[in-house]
Amino acid sequence: MLVLLPPSEGKAASGRGAPLKPEGLSLPGLAAARAAVLDELVELCAADEEKAREVLGLSEGLRGEIAKNVELRTAGARPAGEIYTGVLYDALDLASLDAAAKKRAARSLLVFSGLWGAVRVTDRIPSYRCSMGVKLPGLGALGAHWRTPMAEVMPEAAGAGLVLDLRSAAYASAWKPKGELAGRTATVRVLHAPTRKVVSHFNKATKGRIVRSLLTSGVAPAGPAELVDVLREQGYVVEVEEPAKAGRPWSLDVLVDEIH
């Protein structure tokens, strides 16, 4: 099973560990694309703070994020699972998993990123600010920048099992499974049951809880149909839209009344 996660906008501080070693990141086929984004991002933020703020879509109060990007090559690096914070990652709570569940997380979780393309939660990265919706002056829109290298590396990363896609739309734009791989992919939308609307907090928290329950149970559904059965056994209310034709992912709606 491979679980695709969005990153968080807010991130923990880099800390005082050893700096980034790009060659040590997972999915080495993304190395050239990563280097291109890293080079332009650091240069942009070092050369013109005001332009960088505009390009990155940062408010005045987040101006300090630009200095963080300038130091990406020298700042301390920590496991990505410690860098990403926010509602989804609070609900997932990787740090409190037992040893077996942590091993499953290291194997199965892949976090998409405007800067890195995608990283595993054990990959050591510095704190940064660069969403997938950014359009860099030189490279252009990052979603488009990542499509070709992602198309080359993701089929192998996905393996032969279920792909559980929990990414937001901006990050899903960087890679979309095709053909047979799409047929064993399940996308999940969390709806507030009384209103049948997507509510950000419910959506993120429930996705984090779903991933945590899969990791702690040790269950690895072989495909979307098995995933539906597992989620229902774990107490989730799930509505399913099977693909109308081959080569399309399954769409799952998880209905929640409240976050426990």
PDB file of C-alpha atoms in Angstrom:
ATOM      1  CA  MET A   1       0.000   0.000   0.000  1.00  0.00           C
ATOM      2  CA  LEU A   2       1.211   3.499  -0.862  1.00  0.00           C
ATOM      3  CA  VAL A   3      -0.430   6.514   0.800  1.00  0.00           C
ATOM      4  CA  LEU A   4      -0.076   9.904  -0.902  1.00  0.00           C
ATOM      5  CA  LEU A   5      -0.278  12.854   1.490  1.00  0.00           C
ATOM      6  CA  PRO A   6      -0.257  16.621   1.051  1.00  0.00           C
ATOM      7  CA  PRO A   7       2.333  18.574   3.042  1.00  0.00           C
ATOM      8  CA  SER A   8       1.417  21.233   5.577  1.00  0.00           C
ATOM      9  CA  GLU A   9       1.791  24.956   4.946  1.00  0.00           C
ATOM     10  CA  GLY A  10       3.091  25.458   8.468  1.00  0.00           C
ATOM     11  CA  LYS A  11       6.205  23.511   9.405  1.00  0.00           C
ATOM     12  CA  ALA A  12       8.292  22.854  12.479  1.00  0.00           C
ATOM     13  CA  ALA A  13      11.675  24.545  12.836  1.00  0.00           C
ATOM     14  CA  SER A  14      14.595  22.849  11.103  1.00  0.00           C
ATOM     15  CA  GLY A  15      16.518  22.258  14.309  1.00  0.00           C
ATOM     16  CA  ARG A  16      20.254  21.836  14.667  1.00  0.00           C
ATOM     17  CA  GLY A  17      20.867  18.588  12.862  1.00  0.00           C
ATOM     18  CA  ALA A  18      23.148  18.011   9.894  1.00  0.00           C
ATOM     19  CA  PRO A  19      22.134  19.955   6.780  1.00  0.00           C
ATOM     20  CA  LEU A  20      20.264  18.613   3.786  1.00  0.00           C
ATOM     21  CA  LYS A  21      21.892  15.847   1.759  1.00  0.00           C
ATOM     22  CA  PRO A  22      19.908  15.823  -1.497  1.00  0.00           C
ATOM     23  CA  GLU A  23      21.483  12.540  -2.566  1.00  0.00           C
ATOM     24  CA  GLY A  24      20.019  10.880   0.502  1.00  0.00           C
ATOM     25  CA  LEU A  25      16.385  11.607  -0.364  1.00  0.00           C
ATOM     26  CA  SER A  26      14.078   8.846  -1.568  1.00  0.00           C
ATOM     27  CA  LEU A  27      12.988   8.663  -5.219  1.00  0.00           C
ATOM     28  CA  PRO A  28      16.422   9.576  -6.659  1.00  0.00           C
ATOM     29  CA  GLY A  29      14.855   9.914 -10.094  1.00  0.00           C
ATOM     30  CA  LEU A  30      13.554  13.294  -8.903  1.00  0.00           C
ATOM     31  CA  ALA A  31      17.048  14.607  -8.092  1.00  0.00           C
ATOM     32  CA  ALA A  32      17.487  16.862 -11.141  1.00  0.00           C
ATOM     33  CA  ALA A  33      14.003  18.373 -10.799  1.00  0.00           C
ATOM     34  CA  ARG A  34      14.597  18.958  -7.074  1.00  0.00           C
ATOM     35  CA  ALA A  35      17.915  20.680  -7.730  1.00  0.00           C
ATOM     36  CA  ALA A  36      16.286  22.996 -10.260  1.00  0.00           C
ATOM     37  CA  VAL A  37      13.588  24.116  -7.809  1.00  0.00           C
ATOM     38  CA  LEU A  38      16.029  24.430  -4.916  1.00  0.00           C
ATOM     39  CA  ASP A  39      18.478  26.535  -6.929  1.00  0.00           C
ATOM     40  CA  GLU A  40      15.850  28.969  -8.182  1.00  0.00           C
ATOM     41  CA  LEU A  41      14.042  29.211  -4.852  1.00  0.00           C
ATOM     42  CA  VAL A  42      17.222  30.015  -2.902  1.00  0.00           C
ATOM     43  CA  GLU A  43      18.384  32.520  -5.533  1.00  0.00           C
ATOM     44  CA  LEU A  44      14.987  34.251  -5.654  1.00  0.00           C
ATOM     45  CA  CYS A  45      14.707  34.578  -1.882  1.00  0.00           C
ATOM     46  CA  ALA A  46      18.317  35.799  -1.508  1.00  0.00           C
ATOM     47  CA  ALA A  47      18.101  38.385  -4.290  1.00  0.00           C
ATOM     48  CA  ASP A  48      14.754  40.152  -3.841  1.00  0.00           C
ATOM     49  CA  GLU A  49      12.721  39.680  -0.679  1.00  0.00           C
ATOM     50  CA  GLU A  50       9.710  41.612  -1.938  1.00  0.00           C
ATOM     51  CA  LYS A  51       9.547  39.723  -5.222  1.00  0.00           C
ATOM     52  CA  ALA A  52       9.983  36.428  -3.376  1.00  0.00           C
ATOM     53  CA  ARG A  53       7.087  37.294  -1.067  1.00  0.00           C
ATOM     54  CA  GLU A  54       4.887  38.004  -4.087  1.00  0.00           C
ATOM     55  CA  VAL A  55       5.894  34.837  -5.939  1.00  0.00           C
ATOM     56  CA  LEU A  56       5.394  32.631  -2.889  1.00  0.00           C
ATOM     57  CA  GLY A  57       2.068  34.278  -2.025  1.00  0.00           C
ATOM     58  CA  LEU A  58       3.131  35.205   1.499  1.00  0.00           C
ATOM     59  CA  SER A  59       1.485  37.801   3.681  1.00  0.00           C
ATOM     60  CA  GLU A  60       3.537  40.495   5.369  1.00  0.00           C
ATOM     61  CA  GLY A  61       3.385  38.505   8.573  1.00  0.00           C
ATOM     62  CA  LEU A  62       5.085  35.548   6.882  1.00  0.00           C
ATOM     63  CA  ARG A  63       8.008  37.545   5.496  1.00  0.00           C
ATOM     64  CA  GLY A  64      10.348  35.586   7.783  1.00  0.00           C
ATOM     65  CA  GLU A  65       9.712  32.460   5.697  1.00  0.00           C
ATOM     66  CA  ILE A  66      11.827  33.993   2.942  1.00  0.00           C
ATOM     67  CA  ALA A  67      14.951  34.020   5.114  1.00  0.00           C
ATOM     68  CA  LYS A  68      14.249  30.365   5.910  1.00  0.00           C
ATOM     69  CA  ASN A  69      14.389  29.545   2.201  1.00  0.00           C
ATOM     70  CA  VAL A  70      17.703  31.391   1.765  1.00  0.00           C
ATOM     71  CA  GLU A  71      19.302  28.969   4.240  1.00  0.00           C
ATOM     72  CA  LEU A  72      17.897  25.733   2.828  1.00  0.00           C
ATOM     73  CA  ARG A  73      21.331  24.288   2.010  1.00  0.00           C
ATOM     74  CA  THR A  74      22.838  25.001   5.425  1.00  0.00           C
ATOM     75  CA  ALA A  75      19.889  24.729   7.849  1.00  0.00           C
ATOM     76  CA  GLY A  76      19.535  21.652  10.005  1.00  0.00           C
ATOM     77  CA  ALA A  77      17.477  18.822   8.546  1.00  0.00           C
ATOM     78  CA  ARG A  78      14.979  16.590  10.357  1.00  0.00           C
ATOM     79  CA  PRO A  79      12.792  13.680   9.227  1.00  0.00           C
ATOM     80  CA  ALA A  80       9.955  14.994   7.089  1.00  0.00           C
ATOM     81  CA  GLY A  81       7.500  13.377   9.488  1.00  0.00           C
ATOM     82  CA  GLU A  82       8.735  15.822  12.145  1.00  0.00           C
ATOM     83  CA  ILE A  83       8.842  18.861   9.833  1.00  0.00           C
ATOM     84  CA  TYR A  84       5.235  18.677   8.634  1.00  0.00           C
ATOM     85  CA  THR A  85       2.684  19.869  11.193  1.00  0.00           C
ATOM     86  CA  GLY A  86      -0.969  20.911  11.190  1.00  0.00           C
ATOM     87  CA  VAL A  87      -4.318  19.186  11.582  1.00  0.00           C
ATOM     88  CA  LEU A  88      -3.677  16.105   9.433  1.00  0.00           C
ATOM     89  CA  TYR A  89      -0.265  15.427  10.957  1.00  0.00           C
ATOM     90  CA  ASP A  90      -1.522  16.081  14.495  1.00  0.00           C
ATOM     91  CA  ALA A  91      -4.212  13.430  13.947  1.00  0.00           C
ATOM     92  CA  LEU A  92      -1.703  11.047  12.392  1.00  0.00           C
ATOM     93  CA  ASP A  93       0.716  11.613  15.325  1.00  0.00           C
ATOM     94  CA  LEU A  94       3.635   9.657  13.897  1.00  0.00           C
ATOM     95  CA  ALA A  95       5.767  10.118  17.015  1.00  0.00           C
ATOM     96  CA  SER A  96       3.378   8.080  19.182  1.00  0.00           C
ATOM     97  CA  LEU A  97       3.164   5.064  16.862  1.00  0.00           C
ATOM     98  CA  ASP A  98       4.679   1.821  18.058  1.00  0.00           C
ATOM     99  CA  ALA A  99       7.783   0.443  16.336  1.00  0.00           C
ATOM    100  CA  ALA A 100       5.875  -1.781  13.907  1.00  0.00           C
ATOM    101  CA  ALA A 101       3.540   1.017  12.826  1.00  0.00           C
ATOM    102  CA  LYS A 102       6.497   3.383  12.371  1.00  0.00           C
ATOM    103  CA  LYS A 103       8.095   0.865  10.006  1.00  0.00           C
ATOM    104  CA  ARG A 104       4.862   0.685   8.035  1.00  0.00           C
ATOM    105  CA  ALA A 105       4.760   4.499   7.877  1.00  0.00           C
ATOM    106  CA  ALA A 106       8.320   4.636   6.567  1.00  0.00           C
ATOM    107  CA  ARG A 107       7.435   2.186   3.802  1.00  0.00           C
ATOM    108  CA  SER A 108       4.012   3.417   2.803  1.00  0.00           C
ATOM    109  CA  LEU A 109       3.710   7.196   3.326  1.00  0.00           C
ATOM    110  CA  LEU A 110       4.774   9.616   0.609  1.00  0.00           C
ATOM    111  CA  VAL A 111       4.375  13.371   1.135  1.00  0.00           C
ATOM    112  CA  PHE A 112       4.076  15.521  -1.975  1.00  0.00           C
ATOM    113  CA  SER A 113       5.898  18.874  -2.016  1.00  0.00           C
ATOM    114  CA  GLY A 114       6.358  21.862  -4.271  1.00  0.00           C
ATOM    115  CA  LEU A 115      10.079  21.884  -3.460  1.00  0.00           C
ATOM    116  CA  TRP A 116      10.990  18.203  -3.186  1.00  0.00           C
ATOM    117  CA  GLY A 117       8.392  16.607  -5.462  1.00  0.00           C
ATOM    118  CA  ALA A 118       7.709  13.852  -2.961  1.00  0.00           C
ATOM    119  CA  VAL A 119       9.531  12.553   0.118  1.00  0.00           C
ATOM    120  CA  ARG A 120       9.114   9.736   2.579  1.00  0.00           C
ATOM    121  CA  VAL A 121       8.493  10.642   6.209  1.00  0.00           C
ATOM    122  CA  THR A 122      11.973   9.399   7.117  1.00  0.00           C
ATOM    123  CA  ASP A 123      13.736  11.632   4.561  1.00  0.00           C
ATOM    124  CA  ARG A 124      15.654  14.412   6.298  1.00  0.00           C
ATOM    125  CA  ILE A 125      14.710  17.883   5.038  1.00  0.00           C
ATOM    126  CA  PRO A 126      14.915  21.450   6.365  1.00  0.00           C
ATOM    127  CA  SER A 127      11.875  23.589   7.067  1.00  0.00           C
ATOM    128  CA  TYR A 128      10.847  25.538   3.942  1.00  0.00           C
ATOM    129  CA  ARG A 129       8.058  27.487   2.302  1.00  0.00           C
ATOM    130  CA  CYS A 130       7.100  26.651  -1.271  1.00  0.00           C
ATOM    131  CA  SER A 131       3.676  25.295  -2.147  1.00  0.00           C
ATOM    132  CA  MET A 132       2.799  23.356  -5.286  1.00  0.00           C
ATOM    133  CA  GLY A 133       0.697  26.330  -6.447  1.00  0.00           C
ATOM    134  CA  VAL A 134       3.782  28.545  -6.808  1.00  0.00           C
ATOM    135  CA  LYS A 135       4.868  29.738 -10.245  1.00  0.00           C
ATOM    136  CA  LEU A 136       8.603  30.458 -10.213  1.00  0.00           C
ATOM    137  CA  PRO A 137       9.848  33.091 -12.702  1.00  0.00           C
ATOM    138  CA  GLY A 138      12.217  30.657 -14.401  1.00  0.00           C
ATOM    139  CA  LEU A 139      10.728  27.184 -14.028  1.00  0.00           C
ATOM    140  CA  GLY A 140       7.103  28.259 -14.182  1.00  0.00           C
ATOM    141  CA  ALA A 141       4.232  26.476 -12.440  1.00  0.00           C
ATOM    142  CA  LEU A 142       5.567  23.798 -10.107  1.00  0.00           C
ATOM    143  CA  GLY A 143       2.672  21.433 -10.732  1.00  0.00           C
ATOM    144  CA  ALA A 144       3.679  21.297 -14.391  1.00  0.00           C
ATOM    145  CA  HIS A 145       7.398  21.149 -13.540  1.00  0.00           C
ATOM    146  CA  TRP A 146       6.916  17.921 -11.606  1.00  0.00           C
ATOM    147  CA  ARG A 147       4.677  16.044 -14.023  1.00  0.00           C
ATOM    148  CA  THR A 148       7.326  14.504 -16.260  1.00  0.00           C
ATOM    149  CA  PRO A 149       9.752  13.315 -13.550  1.00  0.00           C
ATOM    150  CA  MET A 150       6.849  12.118 -11.409  1.00  0.00           C
ATOM    151  CA  ALA A 151       5.447  10.103 -14.294  1.00  0.00           C
ATOM    152  CA  GLU A 152       8.805   8.343 -14.514  1.00  0.00           C
ATOM    153  CA  VAL A 153       9.271   7.456 -10.839  1.00  0.00           C
ATOM    154  CA  MET A 154       5.796   6.999  -9.389  1.00  0.00           C
ATOM    155  CA  PRO A 155       4.734   3.740 -11.080  1.00  0.00           C
ATOM    156  CA  GLU A 156       7.712   1.972  -9.507  1.00  0.00           C
ATOM    157  CA  ALA A 157       7.128   3.657  -6.149  1.00  0.00           C
ATOM    158  CA  ALA A 158       3.486   2.563  -6.206  1.00  0.00           C
ATOM    159  CA  GLY A 159       4.406  -1.089  -6.571  1.00  0.00           C
ATOM    160  CA  ALA A 160       1.631  -3.611  -7.137  1.00  0.00           C
ATOM    161  CA  GLY A 161      -0.764  -2.718  -4.334  1.00  0.00           C
ATOM    162  CA  LEU A 162      -3.348  -0.144  -3.357  1.00  0.00           C
ATOM    163  CA  VAL A 163      -2.624   3.565  -3.822  1.00  0.00           C
ATOM    164  CA  LEU A 164      -4.551   5.659  -1.307  1.00  0.00           C
ATOM    165  CA  ASP A 165      -4.573   9.235  -2.577  1.00  0.00           C
ATOM    166  CA  LEU A 166      -5.280  11.814   0.132  1.00  0.00           C
ATOM    167  CA  ARG A 167      -3.702  14.792  -1.636  1.00  0.00           C
ATOM    168  CA  SER A 168      -5.368  18.147  -2.168  1.00  0.00           C
ATOM    169  CA  ALA A 169      -6.033  19.280  -5.745  1.00  0.00           C
ATOM    170  CA  ALA A 170      -2.872  21.382  -6.089  1.00  0.00           C
ATOM    171  CA  TYR A 171      -0.635  18.436  -5.199  1.00  0.00           C
ATOM    172  CA  ALA A 172      -2.651  15.951  -7.226  1.00  0.00           C
ATOM    173  CA  SER A 173      -1.839  18.085 -10.283  1.00  0.00           C
ATOM    174  CA  ALA A 174       1.802  16.961 -10.103  1.00  0.00           C
ATOM    175  CA  TRP A 175       0.976  13.311 -10.784  1.00  0.00           C
ATOM    176  CA  LYS A 176      -2.134  11.402 -11.745  1.00  0.00           C
ATOM    177  CA  PRO A 177      -2.077   7.602 -11.966  1.00  0.00           C
ATOM    178  CA  LYS A 178      -3.013   6.116 -15.295  1.00  0.00           C
ATOM    179  CA  GLY A 179      -4.153   2.804 -16.697  1.00  0.00           C
ATOM    180  CA  GLU A 180      -3.982  -0.255 -14.468  1.00  0.00           C
ATOM    181  CA  LEU A 181      -2.422   1.791 -11.665  1.00  0.00           C
ATOM    182  CA  ALA A 182      -5.367   4.180 -11.656  1.00  0.00           C
ATOM    183  CA  GLY A 183      -7.696   1.206 -11.287  1.00  0.00           C
ATOM    184  CA  ARG A 184      -6.133   0.324  -7.928  1.00  0.00           C
ATOM    185  CA  THR A 185      -6.084   3.923  -6.725  1.00  0.00           C
ATOM    186  CA  ALA A 186      -8.675   5.292  -4.300  1.00  0.00           C
ATOM    187  CA  THR A 187      -9.157   9.013  -3.753  1.00  0.00           C
ATOM    188  CA  VAL A 188     -10.853  10.058  -0.528  1.00  0.00           C
ATOM    189  CA  ARG A 189     -13.068  13.026   0.202  1.00  0.00           C
ATOM    190  CA  VAL A 190     -14.298  13.692   3.731  1.00  0.00           C
ATOM    191  CA  LEU A 191     -17.754  15.248   4.011  1.00  0.00           C
ATOM    192  CA  HIS A 192     -19.451  16.789   7.020  1.00  0.00           C
ATOM    193  CA  ALA A 193     -22.449  14.451   7.154  1.00  0.00           C
ATOM    194  CA  PRO A 194     -25.175  16.990   8.105  1.00  0.00           C
ATOM    195  CA  THR A 195     -24.229  19.400   5.299  1.00  0.00           C
ATOM    196  CA  ARG A 196     -22.480  17.016   2.859  1.00  0.00           C
ATOM    197  CA  LYS A 197     -19.826  19.679   2.360  1.00  0.00           C
ATOM    198  CA  VAL A 198     -16.049  19.488   2.626  1.00  0.00           C
ATOM    199  CA  VAL A 199     -15.008  21.246   5.835  1.00  0.00           C
ATOM    200  CA  SER A 200     -11.249  21.754   6.046  1.00  0.00           C
ATOM    201  CA  HIS A 201     -10.767  20.699   9.678  1.00  0.00           C
ATOM    202  CA  PHE A 202     -12.970  17.594   9.349  1.00  0.00           C
ATOM    203  CA  ASN A 203     -11.270  16.687   6.074  1.00  0.00           C
ATOM    204  CA  LYS A 204      -7.692  16.930   7.334  1.00  0.00           C
ATOM    205  CA  ALA A 205      -8.263  15.437  10.773  1.00  0.00           C
ATOM    206  CA  THR A 206     -10.225  12.470   9.439  1.00  0.00           C
ATOM    207  CA  LYS A 207      -7.616  11.715   6.788  1.00  0.00           C
ATOM    208  CA  GLY A 208      -4.950  11.709   9.481  1.00  0.00           C
ATOM    209  CA  ARG A 209      -7.050   9.380  11.627  1.00  0.00           C
ATOM    210  CA  ILE A 210      -7.680   7.013   8.688  1.00  0.00           C
ATOM    211  CA  VAL A 211      -3.964   6.706   7.954  1.00  0.00           C
ATOM    212  CA  ARG A 212      -3.174   6.180  11.626  1.00  0.00           C
ATOM    213  CA  SER A 213      -5.794   3.441  11.957  1.00  0.00           C
ATOM    214  CA  LEU A 214      -4.400   1.627   8.910  1.00  0.00           C
ATOM    215  CA  LEU A 215      -0.847   1.848  10.256  1.00  0.00           C
ATOM    216  CA  THR A 216      -1.710   0.704  13.763  1.00  0.00           C
ATOM    217  CA  SER A 217      -3.954  -2.148  12.627  1.00  0.00           C
ATOM    218  CA  GLY A 218      -1.347  -3.511  10.262  1.00  0.00           C
ATOM    219  CA  VAL A 219      -4.031  -4.108   7.639  1.00  0.00           C
ATOM    220  CA  ALA A 220      -2.871  -3.554   4.068  1.00  0.00           C
ATOM    221  CA  PRO A 221      -5.860  -3.605   1.692  1.00  0.00           C
ATOM    222  CA  ALA A 222      -4.987  -5.085  -1.677  1.00  0.00           C
ATOM    223  CA  GLY A 223      -7.214  -2.675  -3.606  1.00  0.00           C
ATOM    224  CA  PRO A 224      -9.962  -0.063  -3.327  1.00  0.00           C
ATOM    225  CA  ALA A 225     -12.772  -2.555  -2.682  1.00  0.00           C
ATOM    226  CA  GLU A 226     -10.836  -4.102   0.204  1.00  0.00           C
ATOM    227  CA  LEU A 227     -10.104  -0.601   1.543  1.00  0.00           C
ATOM    228  CA  VAL A 228     -13.823   0.169   1.682  1.00  0.00           C
ATOM    229  CA  ASP A 229     -14.414  -3.015   3.687  1.00  0.00           C
ATOM    230  CA  VAL A 230     -11.570  -2.184   6.096  1.00  0.00           C
ATOM    231  CA  LEU A 231     -12.767   1.377   6.679  1.00  0.00           C
ATOM    232  CA  ARG A 232     -16.316   0.223   7.339  1.00  0.00           C
ATOM    233  CA  GLU A 233     -15.031  -2.404   9.772  1.00  0.00           C
ATOM    234  CA  GLN A 234     -13.161   0.389  11.560  1.00  0.00           C
ATOM    235  CA  GLY A 235     -16.398   2.321  11.968  1.00  0.00           C
ATOM    236  CA  TYR A 236     -16.266   4.806   9.104  1.00  0.00           C
ATOM    237  CA  VAL A 237     -19.328   5.600   7.002  1.00  0.00           C
ATOM    238  CA  VAL A 238     -18.127   5.250   3.416  1.00  0.00           C
ATOM    239  CA  GLU A 239     -19.928   5.919   0.140  1.00  0.00           C
ATOM    240  CA  VAL A 240     -18.286   4.547  -2.976  1.00  0.00           C
ATOM    241  CA  GLU A 241     -18.226   5.584  -6.604  1.00  0.00           C
ATOM    242  CA  GLU A 242     -16.608   2.860  -8.648  1.00  0.00           C
ATOM    243  CA  PRO A 243     -14.951   3.972 -11.902  1.00  0.00           C
ATOM    244  CA  ALA A 244     -17.270   4.084 -14.867  1.00  0.00           C
ATOM    245  CA  LYS A 245     -14.565   2.561 -17.057  1.00  0.00           C
ATOM    246  CA  ALA A 246     -11.131   1.032 -16.768  1.00  0.00           C
ATOM    247  CA  GLY A 247      -8.184   3.302 -16.080  1.00  0.00           C
ATOM    248  CA  ARG A 248      -9.992   5.574 -13.615  1.00  0.00           C
ATOM    249  CA  PRO A 249      -9.538   5.750  -9.823  1.00  0.00           C
ATOM    250  CA  TRP A 250     -12.199   4.880  -7.287  1.00  0.00           C
ATOM    251  CA  SER A 251     -13.805   7.792  -5.419  1.00  0.00           C
ATOM    252  CA  LEU A 252     -14.611   7.330  -1.743  1.00  0.00           C
ATOM    253  CA  ASP A 253     -16.645   9.744   0.400  1.00  0.00           C
ATOM    254  CA  VAL A 254     -16.185   9.369   4.150  1.00  0.00           C
ATOM    255  CA  LEU A 255     -19.035  10.970   6.108  1.00  0.00           C
ATOM    256  CA  VAL A 256     -18.347  12.344   9.598  1.00  0.00           C
ATOM    257  CA  ASP A 257     -20.509  14.174  12.130  1.00  0.00           C
ATOM    258  CA  GLU A 258     -17.743  15.301  14.455  1.00  0.00           C
ATOM    259  CA  ILE A 259     -14.056  14.877  15.219  1.00  0.00           C
ATOM    260  CA  HIS A 260     -13.352  12.821  18.341  1.00  0.00           C
TER     261      HIS A 260
END
